[in-house]
Amino acid sequence: MFEGGSGGSIAIPYRSDMSWLCYFVNTYSDLGISLKPSMPVNGKTLTRDEVITLKNWVDQGAPSNNGIIAFSGNDFRKKYYVIHKGCDDVAVFDADTKLLMRYIKVGSTEGTVNSAHNIKVSPDGKYWYVIFIADSVIQKFRTSDDSYVGSISIGQASWNTLTISPDGKKAFIVAWQDDGKIAYVDLENMTLLKMYSFPTLMVQPHGIAATSDFKTLYVTSQNGNDIYKIDVTLPMIPDLSYVLLQPGETVNQGSDTYDPHEIIFSPDGTKYFVSCQKTNEVRVFNQSNDSLIAVIPVGTNPLEFAISKKQSQLFVTCGEDPNVTGGNFKGSVYVINYNTLQIEKILNDKLYQPHGIQVDEKNNLLIVASENANPNGPVPHHTSLCGGRNGYVSFYDLNTLQQLYNYKTEVSVDPYQVAVRN
């Protein structure tokens, strides 16, 4: 039962509301989602009491006769985490089997979707953190059992991205809004240390990356032609300057220029890469002097990055790239050698609005989350408890860059970012 089927996991311990098993046996509208054909096929449907008994069993973890709960008892399990912008649940995958094994509730505001927007695992692999565009906190969870640890109040804002210090003790969190803000937080003591604000100087900041010594921040200006470079050697006295995406231009913080979305450093820290949504390109800079090295044309609407050190490859999701392989699909992943700066391959099979992306070097996998938010996308298997359209997660073999078609898993509404715990 917990080995998965053609659609992935059929039962999620502790979450009958997210378990297909319960959907197919339920014929009572007040007991949640119902799917056809009703199970057992050509047999007598379950009574109301039987459905409730089954749901209660799943909500108690679906224990075996010996009290064993699937995917429990291993504090060092390798996992993948997928957040959903349209539902306050984090999908947790077992890395070895690629099976969806848990859904974890996140967000602090009841009765509304908090819209999780980014998730990061701490460098030591002990915790994961999530931020929201419609909530006022950063939340902390243990990776051993995915239990809630606590939260830091950082004020209501559209919190979009974060970067964590190499020692896991501090983080910077970016609010994407006209009067851009960056929260500097202590992840050990769970406190807000300082709120950076540069009125009129930092407009709509979005992506963030830090140098390896955590003394310089690079922050993209979602609408504009520049990157904000912030010296945080003295973190209580930040110093802001600009890096122009095209040398010789003047700072323009209006939309429809380059519109840089995300930023990432090469593993050796000598280069950084910027995805430019408006111009459909990745711009490459020398970190030592912020000079422009290369401009790499990519697909439509480049978004998120991931890196494979083993393969010397940079991956970038292009969410609106037209599909040229046929079928009802949209979007691609460009594969760039981060040393030669050459495009090595374009992945565009059976994706729809790919957004979040991460690499699992130990299992040689690339994990891609397709939002599938457009009503013209592939029809989901069912509607989730959050309404809206379910998205899905795909896996690629890092060595061959071929998609593993047996492991395409439908998840909840608008899967947006991916994090890996190795």
C-alpha positions as MATLAB code, in Angstrom:
seq = 'MFEGGSGGSIAIPYRSDMSWLCYFVNTYSDLGISLKPSMPVNGKTLTRDEVITLKNWVDQGAPSNNGIIAFSGNDFRKKYYVIHKGCDDVAVFDADTKLLMRYIKVGSTEGTVNSAHNIKVSPDGKYWYVIFIADSVIQKFRTSDDSYVGSISIGQASWNTLTISPDGKKAFIVAWQDDGKIAYVDLENMTLLKMYSFPTLMVQPHGIAATSDFKTLYVTSQNGNDIYKIDVTLPMIPDLSYVLLQPGETVNQGSDTYDPHEIIFSPDGTKYFVSCQKTNEVRVFNQSNDSLIAVIPVGTNPLEFAISKKQSQLFVTCGEDPNVTGGNFKGSVYVINYNTLQIEKILNDKLYQPHGIQVDEKNNLLIVASENANPNGPVPHHTSLCGGRNGYVSFYDLNTLQQLYNYKTEVSVDPYQVAVRN';
ca = [
       0.000    0.000    0.000;
       2.861    2.382    0.738;
       4.877    1.333   -2.300;
       2.895    3.687   -4.546;
       0.901    3.154   -7.714;
       0.815    4.622  -11.211;
      -0.138    7.982   -9.711;
       2.306    7.851   -6.827;
       1.314    7.508   -3.181;
      -2.294    6.477   -2.542;
      -2.265    7.109    1.208;
      -0.485    9.874    3.117;
      -0.074    9.071    6.830;
      -1.917   11.580    9.059;
      -3.678   13.189    6.054;
      -6.842   11.447    4.896;
      -7.782   14.741    3.238;
      -4.776   14.319    0.908;
      -5.028   10.546    0.348;
      -6.386    9.158   -2.929;
      -7.375    5.979   -1.134;
      -9.980    7.919    0.812;
     -11.198    9.797   -2.266;
     -12.023    6.602   -4.164;
     -13.924    4.873   -1.358;
     -15.868    7.964   -0.282;
     -19.353    8.480   -1.726;
     -20.521   10.990    0.909;
     -20.264   14.669   -0.019;
     -19.839   15.821    3.574;
     -16.846   13.523    4.116;
     -14.566   15.195    1.597;
     -13.509   14.598   -1.978;
     -15.051   11.736   -3.980;
     -13.502   10.240   -7.106;
     -14.813    7.795   -9.688;
     -14.854    4.893  -10.103;
     -15.967    4.191   -6.560;
     -14.018    1.427   -4.905;
     -14.223   -1.485   -4.741;
     -14.992   -1.616   -8.479;
     -18.239   -3.505   -9.153;
     -18.501   -4.132   -5.433;
     -20.600   -2.751   -2.624;
     -19.586    0.769   -1.659;
     -18.416    1.390    1.874;
     -20.913    2.522    4.447;
     -20.577    5.916    6.029;
     -19.178    4.395    9.221;
     -16.649    2.369    7.226;
     -15.443    5.477    5.379;
     -15.087    7.344    8.686;
     -13.187    4.409   10.184;
     -10.785    4.364    7.236;
     -10.262    8.132    7.353;
      -9.621    8.023   11.103;
      -7.077    5.249   10.619;
      -5.195    7.316    8.019;
      -5.362   10.422   10.234;
      -3.744    8.392   13.020;
      -0.824    7.643   10.691;
      -2.223    4.492    9.032;
      -0.308    2.240   11.442;
       0.248   -1.448   10.725;
      -0.908   -4.208   13.075;
       2.396   -3.725   14.873;
       1.900    0.018   15.196;
       4.506    0.873   12.562;
       3.846    4.025   10.545;
       5.247    4.224    7.025;
       8.324    6.415    6.537;
       8.849    6.927   10.269;
      11.770    6.127   12.542;
      14.618    7.477   10.392;
      15.753   10.903   11.574;
      18.322   11.122    8.769;
      16.026   10.306    5.850;
      16.850   12.129    2.629;
      13.871   14.196    1.499;
      12.508   16.608   -1.071;
      10.217   19.438   -0.010;
       7.745   21.132   -2.375;
       5.791   24.215   -1.321;
       2.502   25.281   -2.891;
       1.554   28.877   -3.556;
      -2.117   27.914   -3.759;
      -2.373   25.694   -0.669;
      -0.772   25.892    2.779;
       0.772   22.430    2.639;
       4.334   21.329    2.027;
       4.667   18.041    0.151;
       7.441   15.840    1.538;
       8.981   13.179   -0.716;
      11.172   10.270    0.328;
      14.307   10.755   -1.778;
      15.135    7.064   -2.139;
      11.722    5.918   -3.406;
      10.604    9.280   -4.826;
       7.249    8.691   -3.117;
       5.173   11.456   -1.583;
       5.086   10.500    2.111;
       3.779   13.494    4.089;
       1.916   16.781    3.791;
       2.868   19.377    6.423;
       0.608   22.324    7.251;
       2.317   25.721    7.168;
       1.282   29.352    7.633;
       0.107   31.232   10.691;
      -3.185   32.696    9.493;
      -6.262   30.468    9.660;
      -9.029   30.722    7.089;
      -6.903   32.159    4.290;
      -4.164   30.926    1.979;
      -0.847   32.277    3.247;
       0.822   31.495   -0.105;
       4.161   29.920    0.731;
       6.706   31.355   -1.674;
      10.111   29.992   -0.752;
      11.631   27.139    1.217;
      15.217   26.458    2.248;
      16.945   23.648    4.133;
      19.654   24.759    6.565;
      23.261   23.987    5.534;
      23.543   21.327    8.255;
      20.322   19.681    7.050;
      18.637   19.878   10.468;
      15.906   22.431    9.720;
      13.769   23.810    6.939;
      12.361   27.305    6.710;
       9.387   28.678    4.792;
       8.288   32.233    3.998;
       5.048   33.602    2.573;
       3.703   36.399    0.393;
       0.557   36.705    2.536;
       1.860   36.118    6.059;
       4.018   37.972    8.572;
       6.388   35.213    9.707;
       9.212   32.914    8.740;
       8.510   29.423   10.074;
      11.058   26.829   11.193;
      10.612   23.030   11.110;
      12.856   20.079   11.969;
      13.874   17.853    9.077;
      14.109   14.765   11.314;
      10.340   14.515   11.786;
       9.071   17.707   10.067;
       7.731   19.017   13.370;
       7.159   22.731   13.899;
       9.874   24.536   15.887;
       8.779   28.170   15.914;
       8.457   31.389   13.948;
       9.925   34.872   13.716;
       7.581   37.812   13.249;
       8.895   39.958   10.398;
       5.791   42.001    9.580;
       3.238   41.657    6.820;
       4.840   41.863    3.392;
       5.262   39.930    0.169;
       8.193   37.849    1.420;
       9.664   36.200   -1.663;
      13.174   34.836   -1.188;
      15.788   34.148    1.480;
      19.411   33.171    1.874;
      20.912   31.419    4.905;
      24.438   31.911    6.242;
      26.889   28.999    5.819;
      26.789   28.334    9.581;
      22.974   28.296    9.527;
      22.684   30.980   12.206;
      21.473   34.006   10.248;
      19.326   34.748    7.200;
      18.273   37.622    4.982;
      14.672   37.636    3.688;
      13.501   39.812    0.787;
      10.097   41.509    0.508;
       9.006   42.124   -3.070;
       7.203   45.468   -2.969;
       7.667   49.045   -4.156;
       9.246   50.107   -0.864;
      11.498   47.077   -0.765;
      12.589   45.599    2.544;
      15.057   42.973    3.708;
      14.688   41.297    7.103;
      17.897   40.242    8.872;
      17.055   37.450   11.304;
      18.712   35.245   13.920;
      17.684   31.642   13.191;
      19.128   30.287   16.439;
      17.360   32.648   18.822;
      14.422   33.200   16.452;
      14.536   36.994   16.525;
      14.424   39.850   14.036;
      17.759   41.689   14.213;
      17.162   44.491   11.736;
      14.821   45.534    8.946;
      16.650   47.049    5.983;
      14.773   49.712    4.069;
      16.125   51.999    1.375;
      13.183   54.278    0.439;
      13.116   55.031   -3.321;
      16.542   53.366   -3.698;
      15.445   49.720   -3.566;
      12.265   49.113   -5.551;
      10.650   45.680   -5.901;
      13.626   43.560   -4.842;
      13.173   39.846   -5.458;
      15.953   37.256   -5.775;
      18.880   37.128   -3.366;
      22.302   35.494   -3.188;
      25.221   36.058   -0.842;
      28.962   35.738   -1.258;
      30.550   32.764    0.501;
      31.743   34.943    3.393;
      28.180   36.258    3.819;
      29.434   39.840    3.704;
      27.881   40.939    0.410;
      24.313   40.490   -0.795;
      23.217   40.610   -4.410;
      19.492   41.296   -4.820;
      17.621   41.461   -8.122;
      15.237   44.321   -8.862;
      12.262   42.502  -10.355;
      11.325   45.538  -12.425;
      14.412   47.272  -13.709;
      17.857   47.048  -15.245;
      19.985   46.671  -12.151;
      20.973   44.524   -9.191;
      21.218   45.856   -5.664;
      24.620   45.125   -4.147;
      24.600   45.464   -0.369;
      27.709   45.401    1.794;
      26.726   43.758    5.091;
      30.201   43.458    6.583;
      28.637   45.498    9.380;
      25.120   44.040    9.178;
      23.578   46.793   11.291;
      24.978   49.418    8.890;
      24.302   48.091    5.367;
      25.723   49.950    2.380;
      23.759   49.894   -0.903;
      25.140   50.248   -4.416;
      24.043   49.177   -7.911;
      25.244   46.776  -10.586;
      23.860   47.556  -14.038;
      22.785   44.608  -16.146;
      24.050   46.417  -19.227;
      27.185   48.515  -18.719;
      26.789   52.140  -19.739;
      23.091   52.418  -18.964;
      21.668   54.461  -16.107;
      19.584   52.971  -13.323;
      15.982   52.438  -14.440;
      13.667   50.869  -11.891;
      10.670   50.752  -14.197;
       9.228   47.591  -15.683;
       9.805   46.270  -19.189;
      13.573   46.610  -19.168;
      15.407   43.402  -18.199;
      13.274   42.510  -15.186;
      15.838   40.339  -13.338;
      14.102   37.626  -11.362;
      16.620   35.330   -9.671;
      20.355   35.163   -9.007;
      22.800   32.368   -8.158;
      26.573   32.009   -7.732;
      28.770   29.438   -9.433;
      30.080   26.833   -6.964;
      33.502   28.519   -6.810;
      31.914   31.936   -6.243;
      33.705   33.599   -9.150;
      30.610   34.161  -11.286;
      26.960   34.926  -10.743;
      24.020   34.329  -13.043;
      20.856   36.433  -13.377;
      17.590   35.323  -15.024;
      16.032   38.208  -16.970;
      12.316   37.666  -17.527;
      11.676   40.453  -20.000;
      14.607   39.786  -22.329;
      14.551   35.973  -22.019;
      18.207   35.600  -21.198;
      20.670   34.682  -18.481;
      23.317   37.323  -17.829;
      26.643   36.240  -16.388;
      28.883   38.478  -14.274;
      32.369   38.321  -12.799;
      31.979   38.600   -9.029;
      35.355   40.236   -8.445;
      34.484   43.415  -10.357;
      30.820   42.910  -11.365;
      31.703   43.049  -15.055;
      29.396   41.462  -17.619;
      30.907   38.244  -19.014;
      28.191   36.824  -21.242;
      24.559   37.034  -22.280;
      22.932   33.633  -22.864;
      19.573   33.609  -24.724;
      17.152   31.120  -23.166;
      13.433   30.319  -23.309;
      10.445   32.505  -22.532;
      10.152   33.783  -18.967;
      13.321   32.428  -17.292;
      12.812   32.019  -13.560;
      14.608   29.762  -11.064;
      18.075   28.210  -10.969;
      19.664   24.996   -9.745;
      23.252   23.774  -10.015;
      24.885   20.366  -10.397;
      28.526   20.398   -9.314;
      29.003   16.853  -10.622;
      27.901   17.785  -14.126;
      29.133   21.425  -14.091;
      25.621   22.399  -15.146;
      23.307   25.287  -14.413;
      19.575   24.649  -14.853;
      17.041   27.433  -15.415;
      13.280   26.988  -15.649;
      11.546   28.923  -18.433;
       7.906   28.891  -17.394;
       6.200   30.119  -20.560;
       8.432   28.681  -23.261;
       6.284   27.387  -26.169;
       6.377   23.613  -26.456;
       7.751   22.298  -29.738;
       7.472   18.574  -29.038;
       3.694   18.312  -29.346;
       1.064   17.659  -26.730;
      -0.560   19.966  -24.246;
       2.586   21.200  -22.539;
       4.410   24.480  -21.986;
       7.759   25.509  -20.567;
      11.300   24.208  -20.576;
      14.475   23.808  -18.571;
      17.665   25.111  -20.167;
      20.846   23.236  -19.291;
      23.958   25.448  -19.354;
      27.557   24.456  -18.679;
      28.554   27.009  -16.052;
      32.228   26.823  -17.064;
      31.946   27.145  -20.858;
      28.661   29.109  -20.672;
      27.277   26.999  -23.526;
      23.754   25.572  -23.691;
      24.052   21.784  -23.555;
      20.422   20.726  -23.727;
      16.826   21.929  -23.510;
      14.388   19.826  -21.484;
      10.803   20.402  -22.595;
       9.014   17.079  -22.344;
       5.756   16.921  -20.403;
       6.237   20.081  -18.345;
       3.690   22.832  -17.827;
       4.831   26.152  -16.398;
       7.912   24.726  -14.650;
       9.028   26.927  -11.781;
      10.801   25.426   -8.759;
      13.858   23.280   -9.440;
      16.557   21.545   -7.407;
      19.336   18.979   -7.796;
      19.916   15.878   -5.683;
      23.573   15.067   -6.354;
      23.557   11.940   -4.183;
      20.727   10.281   -6.101;
      21.690   11.902   -9.425;
      18.306   13.524   -9.887;
      16.899   16.811  -11.112;
      13.539   17.684   -9.523;
      11.173   20.057  -11.365;
       7.863   21.444  -10.094;
       5.289   22.354  -12.776;
       2.761   24.918  -11.585;
       0.093   23.974  -14.153;
      -1.851   27.058  -13.064;
      -3.112   27.930  -16.544;
      -6.568   26.412  -17.235;
      -5.266   25.333  -20.647;
      -2.716   23.021  -19.046;
      -2.991   19.257  -18.525;
      -6.205   18.357  -16.725;
      -5.389   17.353  -13.131;
      -6.459   13.970  -11.856;
      -8.699   15.685   -9.291;
      -9.363   18.940   -7.478;
      -7.585   19.221   -4.163;
      -9.122   20.372   -0.901;
      -7.784   23.861   -1.676;
      -9.639   24.065   -4.978;
      -7.719   25.370   -7.967;
      -5.566   23.240  -10.253;
      -3.111   20.664   -9.015;
       0.419   20.796  -10.350;
       2.973   18.029  -10.544;
       6.586   17.101   -9.845;
       8.874   15.492  -12.433;
      12.250   13.794  -12.054;
      15.192   13.665  -14.477;
      18.263   11.458  -14.442;
      21.226   13.835  -14.077;
      23.501   11.583  -16.105;
      21.238   11.174  -19.132;
      18.936   14.192  -18.649;
      16.035   11.899  -19.487;
      12.768   12.261  -17.622;
      11.756    9.346  -15.396;
       8.180    8.945  -16.577;
       7.260    6.463  -13.853;
       7.746    9.155  -11.227;
       5.571   12.077  -12.336;
       3.577   12.869   -9.185;
       0.531   15.113   -8.946;
       0.662   17.363   -5.906;
      -1.493   20.203   -4.598;
      -2.250   23.646   -6.042;
       0.547   25.624   -7.715;
       3.741   23.826   -6.624;
       6.247   26.643   -6.556;
       9.625   25.840   -5.006;
      11.678   22.755   -4.184;
      14.243   22.097   -1.448;
      16.461   19.042   -0.894;
      17.623   17.498    2.367;
      20.603   15.206    1.770;
];
